[in-house]
Coordinates of C-alpha atoms and ligand atoms in Angstrom, one line a residue:
X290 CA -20.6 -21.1 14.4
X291 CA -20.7 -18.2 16.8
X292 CA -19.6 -20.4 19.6
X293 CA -16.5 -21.0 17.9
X294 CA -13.0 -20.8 19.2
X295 CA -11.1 -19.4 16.2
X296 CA -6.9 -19.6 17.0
X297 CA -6.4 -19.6 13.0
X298 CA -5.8 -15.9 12.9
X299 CA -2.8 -16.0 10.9
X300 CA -4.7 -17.7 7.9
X301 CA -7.6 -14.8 8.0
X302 CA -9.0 -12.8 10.3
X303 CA -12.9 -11.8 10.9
X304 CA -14.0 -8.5 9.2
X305 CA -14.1 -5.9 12.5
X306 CA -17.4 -4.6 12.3
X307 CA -16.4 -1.0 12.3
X308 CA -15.1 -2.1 9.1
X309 CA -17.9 -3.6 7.4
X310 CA -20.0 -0.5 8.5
X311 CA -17.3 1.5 6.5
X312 CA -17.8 -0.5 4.4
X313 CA -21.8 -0.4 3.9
X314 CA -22.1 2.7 1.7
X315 CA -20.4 1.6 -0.8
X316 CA -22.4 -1.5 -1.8
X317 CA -25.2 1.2 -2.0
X318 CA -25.4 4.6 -2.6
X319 CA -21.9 5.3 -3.1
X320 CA -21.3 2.9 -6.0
X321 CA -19.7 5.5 -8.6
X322 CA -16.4 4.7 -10.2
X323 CA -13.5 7.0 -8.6
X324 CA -12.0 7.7 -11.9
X325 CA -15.2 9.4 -13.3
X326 CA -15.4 13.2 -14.0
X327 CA -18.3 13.6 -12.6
X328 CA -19.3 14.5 -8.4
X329 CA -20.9 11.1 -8.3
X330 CA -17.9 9.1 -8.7
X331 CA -15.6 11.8 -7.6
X332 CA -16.6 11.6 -4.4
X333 CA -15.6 7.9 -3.6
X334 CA -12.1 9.3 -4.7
X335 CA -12.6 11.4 -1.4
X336 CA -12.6 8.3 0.5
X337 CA -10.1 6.2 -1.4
X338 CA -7.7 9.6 -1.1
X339 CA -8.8 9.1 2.7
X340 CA -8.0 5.6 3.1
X341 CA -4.6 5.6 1.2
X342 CA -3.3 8.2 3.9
X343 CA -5.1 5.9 7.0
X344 CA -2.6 2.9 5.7
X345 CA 0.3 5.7 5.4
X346 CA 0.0 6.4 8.5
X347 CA -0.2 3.1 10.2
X348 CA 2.8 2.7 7.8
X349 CA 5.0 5.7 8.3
X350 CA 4.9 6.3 4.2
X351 CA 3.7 8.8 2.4
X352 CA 0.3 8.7 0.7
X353 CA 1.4 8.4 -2.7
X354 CA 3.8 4.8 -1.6
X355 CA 0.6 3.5 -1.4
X356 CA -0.8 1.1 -4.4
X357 CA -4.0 -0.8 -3.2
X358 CA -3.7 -4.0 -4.9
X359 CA -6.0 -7.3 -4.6
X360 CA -4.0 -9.4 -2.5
X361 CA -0.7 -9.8 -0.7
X362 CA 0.2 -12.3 -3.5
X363 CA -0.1 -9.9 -6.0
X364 CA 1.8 -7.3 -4.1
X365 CA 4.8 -9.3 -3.6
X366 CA 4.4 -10.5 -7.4
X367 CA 4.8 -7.0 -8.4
X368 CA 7.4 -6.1 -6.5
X369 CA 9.6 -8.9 -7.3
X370 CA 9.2 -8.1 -11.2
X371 CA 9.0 -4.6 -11.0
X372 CA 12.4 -4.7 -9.1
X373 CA 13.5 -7.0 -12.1
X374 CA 12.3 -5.5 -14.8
X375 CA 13.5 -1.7 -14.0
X376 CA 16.9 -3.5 -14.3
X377 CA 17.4 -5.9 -16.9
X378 CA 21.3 -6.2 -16.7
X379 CA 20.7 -7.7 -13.3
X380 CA 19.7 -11.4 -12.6
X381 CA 20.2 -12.2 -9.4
X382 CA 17.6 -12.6 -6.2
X383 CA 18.4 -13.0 -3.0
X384 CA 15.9 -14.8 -0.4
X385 CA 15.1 -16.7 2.5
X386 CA 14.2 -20.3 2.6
X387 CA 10.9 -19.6 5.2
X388 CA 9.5 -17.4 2.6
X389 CA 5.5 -17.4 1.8
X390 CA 4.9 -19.2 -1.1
X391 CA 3.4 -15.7 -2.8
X392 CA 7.8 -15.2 -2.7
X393 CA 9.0 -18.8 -3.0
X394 CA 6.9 -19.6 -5.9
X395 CA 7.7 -16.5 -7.6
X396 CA 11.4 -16.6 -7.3
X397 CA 11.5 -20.3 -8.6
X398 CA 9.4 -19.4 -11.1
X399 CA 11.3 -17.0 -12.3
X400 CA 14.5 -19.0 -12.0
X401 CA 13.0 -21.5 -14.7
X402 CA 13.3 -18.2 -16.8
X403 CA 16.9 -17.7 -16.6
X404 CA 17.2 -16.0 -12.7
X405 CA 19.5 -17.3 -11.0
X406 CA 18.3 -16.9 -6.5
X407 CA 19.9 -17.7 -3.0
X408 CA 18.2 -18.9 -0.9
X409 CA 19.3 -18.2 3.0
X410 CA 19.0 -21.0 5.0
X411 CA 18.3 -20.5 8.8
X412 CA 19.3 -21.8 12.1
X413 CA 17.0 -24.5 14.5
X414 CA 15.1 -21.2 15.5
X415 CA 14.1 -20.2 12.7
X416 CA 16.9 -17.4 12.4
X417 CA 18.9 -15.9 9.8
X418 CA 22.4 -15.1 9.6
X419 CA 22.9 -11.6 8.6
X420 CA 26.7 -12.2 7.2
X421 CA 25.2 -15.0 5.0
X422 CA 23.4 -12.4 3.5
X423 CA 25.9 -9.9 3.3
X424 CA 27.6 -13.0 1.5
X425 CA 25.0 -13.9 -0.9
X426 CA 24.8 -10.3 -2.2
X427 CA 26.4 -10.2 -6.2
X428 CA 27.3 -7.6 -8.7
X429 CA 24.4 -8.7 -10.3
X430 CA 21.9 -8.7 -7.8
X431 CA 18.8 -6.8 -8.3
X432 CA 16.5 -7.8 -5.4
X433 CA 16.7 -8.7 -1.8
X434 CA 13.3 -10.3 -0.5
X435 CA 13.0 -11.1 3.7
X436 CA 9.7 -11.5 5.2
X437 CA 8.9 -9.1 8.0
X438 CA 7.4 -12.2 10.2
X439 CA 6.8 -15.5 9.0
X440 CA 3.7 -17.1 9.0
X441 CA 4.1 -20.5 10.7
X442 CA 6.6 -19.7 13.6
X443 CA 5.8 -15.7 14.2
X444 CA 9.7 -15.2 14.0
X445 CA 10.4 -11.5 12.8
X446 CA 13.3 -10.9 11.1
X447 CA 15.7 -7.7 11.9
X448 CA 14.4 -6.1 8.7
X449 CA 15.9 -2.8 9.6
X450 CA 19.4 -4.0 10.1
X451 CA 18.5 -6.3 6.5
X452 CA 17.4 -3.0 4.4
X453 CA 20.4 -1.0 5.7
X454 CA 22.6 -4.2 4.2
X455 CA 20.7 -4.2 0.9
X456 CA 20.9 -0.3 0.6
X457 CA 24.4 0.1 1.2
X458 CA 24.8 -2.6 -1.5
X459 CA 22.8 -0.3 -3.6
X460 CA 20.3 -3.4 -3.7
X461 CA 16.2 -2.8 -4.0
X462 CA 14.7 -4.5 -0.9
X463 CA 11.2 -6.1 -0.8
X464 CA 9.6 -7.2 2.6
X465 CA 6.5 -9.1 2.8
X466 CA 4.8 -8.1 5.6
X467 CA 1.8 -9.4 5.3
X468 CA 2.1 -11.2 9.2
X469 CA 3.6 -8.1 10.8
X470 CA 1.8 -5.0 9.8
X471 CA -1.2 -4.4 12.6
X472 CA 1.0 -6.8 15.0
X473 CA 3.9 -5.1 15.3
X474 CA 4.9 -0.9 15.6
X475 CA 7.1 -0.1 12.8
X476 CA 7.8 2.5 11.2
X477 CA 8.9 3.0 7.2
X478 CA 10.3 6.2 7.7
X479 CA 13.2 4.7 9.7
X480 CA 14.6 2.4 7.4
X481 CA 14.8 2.1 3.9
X482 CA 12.4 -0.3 2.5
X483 CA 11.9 0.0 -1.2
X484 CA 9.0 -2.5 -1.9
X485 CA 6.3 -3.7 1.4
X486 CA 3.4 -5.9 1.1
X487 CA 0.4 -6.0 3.2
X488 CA -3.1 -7.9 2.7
X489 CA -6.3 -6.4 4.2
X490 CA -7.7 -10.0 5.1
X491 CA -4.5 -10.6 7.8
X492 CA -5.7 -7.3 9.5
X493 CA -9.3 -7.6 10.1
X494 CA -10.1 -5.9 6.8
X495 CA -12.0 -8.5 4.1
X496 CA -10.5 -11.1 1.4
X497 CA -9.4 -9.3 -1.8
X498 CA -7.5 -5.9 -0.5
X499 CA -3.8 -5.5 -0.7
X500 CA -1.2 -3.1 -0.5
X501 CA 1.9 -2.8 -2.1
X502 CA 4.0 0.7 -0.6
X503 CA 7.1 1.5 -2.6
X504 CA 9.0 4.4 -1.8
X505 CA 9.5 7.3 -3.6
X506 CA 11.5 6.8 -6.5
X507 CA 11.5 2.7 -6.4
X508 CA 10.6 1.7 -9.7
X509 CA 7.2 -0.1 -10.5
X510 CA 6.3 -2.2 -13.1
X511 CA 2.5 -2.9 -13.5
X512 CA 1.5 -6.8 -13.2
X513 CA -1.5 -5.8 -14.9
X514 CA -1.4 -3.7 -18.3
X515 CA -4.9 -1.4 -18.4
X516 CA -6.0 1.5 -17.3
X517 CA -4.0 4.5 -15.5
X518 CA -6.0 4.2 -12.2
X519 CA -3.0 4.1 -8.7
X520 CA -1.2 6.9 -11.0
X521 CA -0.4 4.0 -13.5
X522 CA 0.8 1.4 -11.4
X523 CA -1.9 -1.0 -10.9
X524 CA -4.8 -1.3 -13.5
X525 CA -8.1 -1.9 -12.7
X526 CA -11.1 0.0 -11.1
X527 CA -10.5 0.7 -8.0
X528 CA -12.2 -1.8 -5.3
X529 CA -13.5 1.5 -3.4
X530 CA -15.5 -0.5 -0.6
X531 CA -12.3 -2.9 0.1
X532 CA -10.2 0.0 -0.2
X533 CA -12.2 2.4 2.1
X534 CA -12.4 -1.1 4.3
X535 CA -9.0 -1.5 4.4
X536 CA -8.4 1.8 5.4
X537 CA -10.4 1.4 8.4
X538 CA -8.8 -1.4 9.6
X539 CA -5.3 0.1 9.7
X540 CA -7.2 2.9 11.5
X541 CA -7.7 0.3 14.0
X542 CA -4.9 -1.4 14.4
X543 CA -3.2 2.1 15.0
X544 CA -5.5 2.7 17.8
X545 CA -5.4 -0.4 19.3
X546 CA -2.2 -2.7 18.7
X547 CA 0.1 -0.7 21.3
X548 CA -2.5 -2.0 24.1
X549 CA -3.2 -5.5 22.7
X550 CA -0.4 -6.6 21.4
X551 CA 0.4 -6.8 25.2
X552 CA -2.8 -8.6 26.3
X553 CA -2.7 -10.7 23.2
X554 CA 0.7 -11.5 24.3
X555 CA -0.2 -12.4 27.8
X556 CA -2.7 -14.6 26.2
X557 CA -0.4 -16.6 23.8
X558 CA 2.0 -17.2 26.7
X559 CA -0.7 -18.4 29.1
X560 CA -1.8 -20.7 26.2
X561 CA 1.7 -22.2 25.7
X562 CA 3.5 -22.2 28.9
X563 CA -0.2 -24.3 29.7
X564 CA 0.4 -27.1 27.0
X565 CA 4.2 -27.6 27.8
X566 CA 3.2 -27.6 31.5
X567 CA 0.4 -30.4 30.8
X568 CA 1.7 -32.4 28.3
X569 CA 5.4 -34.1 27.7
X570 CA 7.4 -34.1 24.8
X571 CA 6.7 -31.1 23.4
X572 CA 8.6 -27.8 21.9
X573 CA 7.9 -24.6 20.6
X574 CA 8.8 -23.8 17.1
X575 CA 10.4 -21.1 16.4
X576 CA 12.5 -17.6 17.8
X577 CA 10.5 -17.0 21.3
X578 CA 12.9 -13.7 22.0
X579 CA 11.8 -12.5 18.6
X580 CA 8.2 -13.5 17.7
X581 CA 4.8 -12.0 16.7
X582 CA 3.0 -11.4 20.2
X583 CA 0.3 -13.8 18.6
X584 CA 1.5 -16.6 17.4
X585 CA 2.6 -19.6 18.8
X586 CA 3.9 -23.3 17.1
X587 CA 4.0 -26.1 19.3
X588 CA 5.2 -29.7 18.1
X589 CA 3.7 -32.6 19.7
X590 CA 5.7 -35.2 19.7
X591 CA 4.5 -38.6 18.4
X592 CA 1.4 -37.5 16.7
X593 CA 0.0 -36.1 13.5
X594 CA -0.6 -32.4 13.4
X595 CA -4.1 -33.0 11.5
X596 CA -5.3 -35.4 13.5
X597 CA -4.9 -32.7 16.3
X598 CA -7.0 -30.7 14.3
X599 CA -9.8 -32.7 13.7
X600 CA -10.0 -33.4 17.4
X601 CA -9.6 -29.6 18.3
X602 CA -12.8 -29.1 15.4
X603 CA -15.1 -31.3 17.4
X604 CA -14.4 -28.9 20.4
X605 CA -15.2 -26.2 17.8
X606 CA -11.4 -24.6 18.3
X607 CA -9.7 -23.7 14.5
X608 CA -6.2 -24.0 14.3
X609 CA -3.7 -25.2 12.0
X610 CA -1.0 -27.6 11.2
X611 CA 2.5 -27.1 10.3
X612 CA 2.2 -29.8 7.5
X613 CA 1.5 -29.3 3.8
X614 CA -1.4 -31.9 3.2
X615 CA -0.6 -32.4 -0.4
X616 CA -1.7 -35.2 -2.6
X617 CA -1.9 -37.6 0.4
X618 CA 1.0 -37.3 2.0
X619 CA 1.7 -34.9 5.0
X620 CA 5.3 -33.7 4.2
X621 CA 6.5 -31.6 7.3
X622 CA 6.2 -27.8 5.8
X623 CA 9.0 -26.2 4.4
X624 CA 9.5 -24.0 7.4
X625 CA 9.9 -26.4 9.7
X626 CA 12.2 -28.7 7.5
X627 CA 13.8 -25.7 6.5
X628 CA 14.4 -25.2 10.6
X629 CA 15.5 -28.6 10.8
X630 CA 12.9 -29.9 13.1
X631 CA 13.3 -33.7 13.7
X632 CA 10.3 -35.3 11.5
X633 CA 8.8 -36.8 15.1
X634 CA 8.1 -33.8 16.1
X635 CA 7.4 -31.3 12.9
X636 CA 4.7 -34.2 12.2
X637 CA 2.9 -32.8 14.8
X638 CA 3.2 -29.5 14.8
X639 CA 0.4 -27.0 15.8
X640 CA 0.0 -23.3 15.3
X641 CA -2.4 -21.2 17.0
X642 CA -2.7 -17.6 16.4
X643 CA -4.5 -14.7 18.5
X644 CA -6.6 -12.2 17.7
X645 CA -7.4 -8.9 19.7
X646 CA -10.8 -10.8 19.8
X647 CA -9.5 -13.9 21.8
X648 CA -10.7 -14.5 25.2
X649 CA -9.5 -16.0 28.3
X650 CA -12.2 -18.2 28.0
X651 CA -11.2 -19.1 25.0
X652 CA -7.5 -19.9 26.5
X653 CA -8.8 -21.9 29.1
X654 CA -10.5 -24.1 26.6
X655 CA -7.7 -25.1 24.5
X656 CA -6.1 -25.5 27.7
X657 CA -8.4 -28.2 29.3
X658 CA -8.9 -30.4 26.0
X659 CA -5.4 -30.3 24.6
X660 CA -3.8 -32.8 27.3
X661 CA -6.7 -35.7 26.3
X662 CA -6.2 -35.1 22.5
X663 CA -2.7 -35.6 22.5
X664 CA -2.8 -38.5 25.1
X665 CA -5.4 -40.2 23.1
X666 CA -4.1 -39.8 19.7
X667 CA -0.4 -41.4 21.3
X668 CA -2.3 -44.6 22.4
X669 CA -3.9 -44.8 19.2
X670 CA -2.1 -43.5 16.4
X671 CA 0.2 -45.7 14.2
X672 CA 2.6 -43.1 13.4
X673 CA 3.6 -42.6 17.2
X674 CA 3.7 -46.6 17.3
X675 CA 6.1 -46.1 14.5
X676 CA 7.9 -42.6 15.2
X677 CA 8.4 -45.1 18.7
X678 CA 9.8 -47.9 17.0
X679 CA 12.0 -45.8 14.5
X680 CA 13.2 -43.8 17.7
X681 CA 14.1 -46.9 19.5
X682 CA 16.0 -48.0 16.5
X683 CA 18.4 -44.6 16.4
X684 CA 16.0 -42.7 13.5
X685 CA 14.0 -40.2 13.3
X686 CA 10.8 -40.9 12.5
X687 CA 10.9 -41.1 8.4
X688 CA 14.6 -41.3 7.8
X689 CA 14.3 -44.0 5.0
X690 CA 11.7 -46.3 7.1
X691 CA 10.2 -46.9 3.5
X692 CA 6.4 -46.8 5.3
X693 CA 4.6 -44.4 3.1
X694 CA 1.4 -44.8 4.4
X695 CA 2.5 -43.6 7.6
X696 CA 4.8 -41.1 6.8
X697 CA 3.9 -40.0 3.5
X698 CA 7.6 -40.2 2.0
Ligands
PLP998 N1 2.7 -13.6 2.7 C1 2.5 -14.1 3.9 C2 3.6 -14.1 4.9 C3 1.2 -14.7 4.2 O1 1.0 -15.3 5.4 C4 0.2 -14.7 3.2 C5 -1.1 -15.3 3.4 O2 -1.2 -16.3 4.1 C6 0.5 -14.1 2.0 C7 1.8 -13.5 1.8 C8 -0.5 -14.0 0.9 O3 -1.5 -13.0 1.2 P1 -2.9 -13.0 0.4 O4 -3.7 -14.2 0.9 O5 -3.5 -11.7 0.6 O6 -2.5 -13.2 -1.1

């Protein structure tokens, strides 16, 4: 697999190596448990202290805003409930309808429990109205959730403008940052974020590291009820090789993102001005004056966004679809349906996403097998005989055609 042309860097990233060799001593000698009296253990607090302030740093918080957790997921769970929980008169949530599922699921849970949420809708871009929000915000609200970037499109969201709104509200404000952190420059310290989630695997650090920051004097509740270790607010031994892991990696991105963001950049718009200029009918998804430097969605009109994949595997490039391939149907995702995207096109819908570790080479690949893919798969698929058929007729492709095998409705 070393030959392989991985664009899916939105869905997980490869462990830097300086990272794994951080890593190392920890699966061996170092193995003590950082909440044991003893030197042994004590010393891996050293390096946990030493990674906590390595992630403040790349964060513009303060050392003690910093709860390693296992996941992103788990990081935006807690927020959500701690912000709940600390204030039980208050039922109300407000979010956006692009949100990670680790937030969309959550909220809806919750709303089977008696929570009542808003969801913001957004414009064809992707793009959310800021007086909407200023709207949405009740008496009773106890939470405002916005992702930092989303996942699909790379849009970034004016979250310093959105925390001012919340906080003059008086309103707790969560961001999942999971996309933007290592991507983007921000700083913490110059707007006021209560709850922030990051996820090691996203940023070059392994599977199974999280962060959840929360600013002095934001209230957390504990998802898990044990131990006392992250000064009570998140049980568990601490997962001191992921931890000192993660650590490194936000390190890294510190030192490099300034200066590849820009290449990485370069890249992605090399990559996509190339497939609009080689093949017709297709658009980019999403906010292009407002985007993540590495990502880029592109709908291809007429075809099926996982048959794109499978073609783009036998080439050995990894990339993903903007469809949710549930229980055999391929439902356009709720980003893109929530952007409005005409079913022709969201059906086909590609993201690729950049690493600092992407090549030209690598560019120049997608670029010369993309335009046969997509001109194959539009002499041979049945859906763009249909989404042709349905066009001619005045429809977009699936609006009540009735043919669920080719349009999974
Ligand atoms: N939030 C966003 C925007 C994501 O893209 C992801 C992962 O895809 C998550 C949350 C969940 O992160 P984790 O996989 O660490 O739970």
């Amino acid at each position: 697999m070393s030959d392989v042309i991985y664009l899916d860097n939105n869905a997980t990233t490869m462990v830097a190596p300086e990272v794994v060799e951080a890593m190392l001593p920890f699966f061996g000698d170092m193995y003590g448990n950082a909440s044991s009296m003893h030197s042994f253990g004590g010393q891996v607090g050293k390096y946990i202290a030493a990674a906590r302030e390595q992630v403040a740093a790349l964060l513009g918080a303060h050392p003690e805003e910093i709860i390693f957790t296992s996941c992103g997921t788990e990081s935006d769970n807690t927020a959500i409930q701690s912000a709940l929980l600390a204030q039980p008169d208050k039922k109300h949530i407000v979010t956006t309808r692009v949100e990670h599922p680790a937030v969309l699921n959550t909220v809806q849970y919750l709303e089977k429990r008696g929570y009542k949420a808003t969801y913001l809708g957004v414009d064809a871009k992707g793009r959310l109205d800021l007086d909407e929000l200023r709207a949405a915000i009740r008496k009773d609200t106890a939470l405002v959730s916005v992702m930092y970037a989303n996942n699909e499109t790379g849009n970034m969201y004016p979250i310093p403008e959105i925390a001012a709104i919340a906080a003059e509200r008086g309103v707790l404000f969560h961001t999942d940052a999971v996309q933007a952190v290592g991507k983007t420059p921000f700083s913490l310290a110059d707007m006021p974020v209560n709850y922030l989630a990051l996820s090691g695997h996203k940023l070059n650090a392994p599977k199974g590291v999280g962060v959840l920051y929360a600013r002095k004097g934001t209230p957390v509740r504990p998802l898990l009820k044990g131990g006392h270790q992250e000064r009570g607010r998140r049980a568990g031994t601490e997962n001191s090789p992921y931890i000192v892991g993660l650590g490194k990696a936000c390190e890294l991105a510190g030192k490099y993102m300034n200066e590849e963001r820009t290449r990485v950049r370069v890249l992605r718009d090399r990559l996509e001005n190339g497939l609009l200029e080689r093949i017709s009918d297709c658009i980019v998804n999403g906010d292009t004056e407002n985007r993540l430097p590495n990502t880029s969605s592109i709908a291809f009109k007429y075809v099926e966004g996982e048959a794109i994949l499978l073609l783009l595997d036998e080439h050995g490039i990894c990339a993903s679809s903007g469809s949710a391939c549930t229980s055999g149907s391929l439902e356009p995702s709720h980003v893109l349906r929530a952007m409005g995207v005409p079913f022709t096109f969201a059906h086909g819908s590609i993201r690729f996403s950049l690493s600092r570790y992407t090549t030209d080479g690598q560019i120049d690949a997608v670029l010369r097998v993309m335009p046969s893919i997509i001109a194959r798969l539009r002499e041979i698929s049945p859906f763009a005989a249909h989404a042709r058929q349905m066009e001619q007729a005045g429809k977009d492709a699936c609006e009540g055609c009735g043919n669920a095998r080719i349009c999974g409705q």
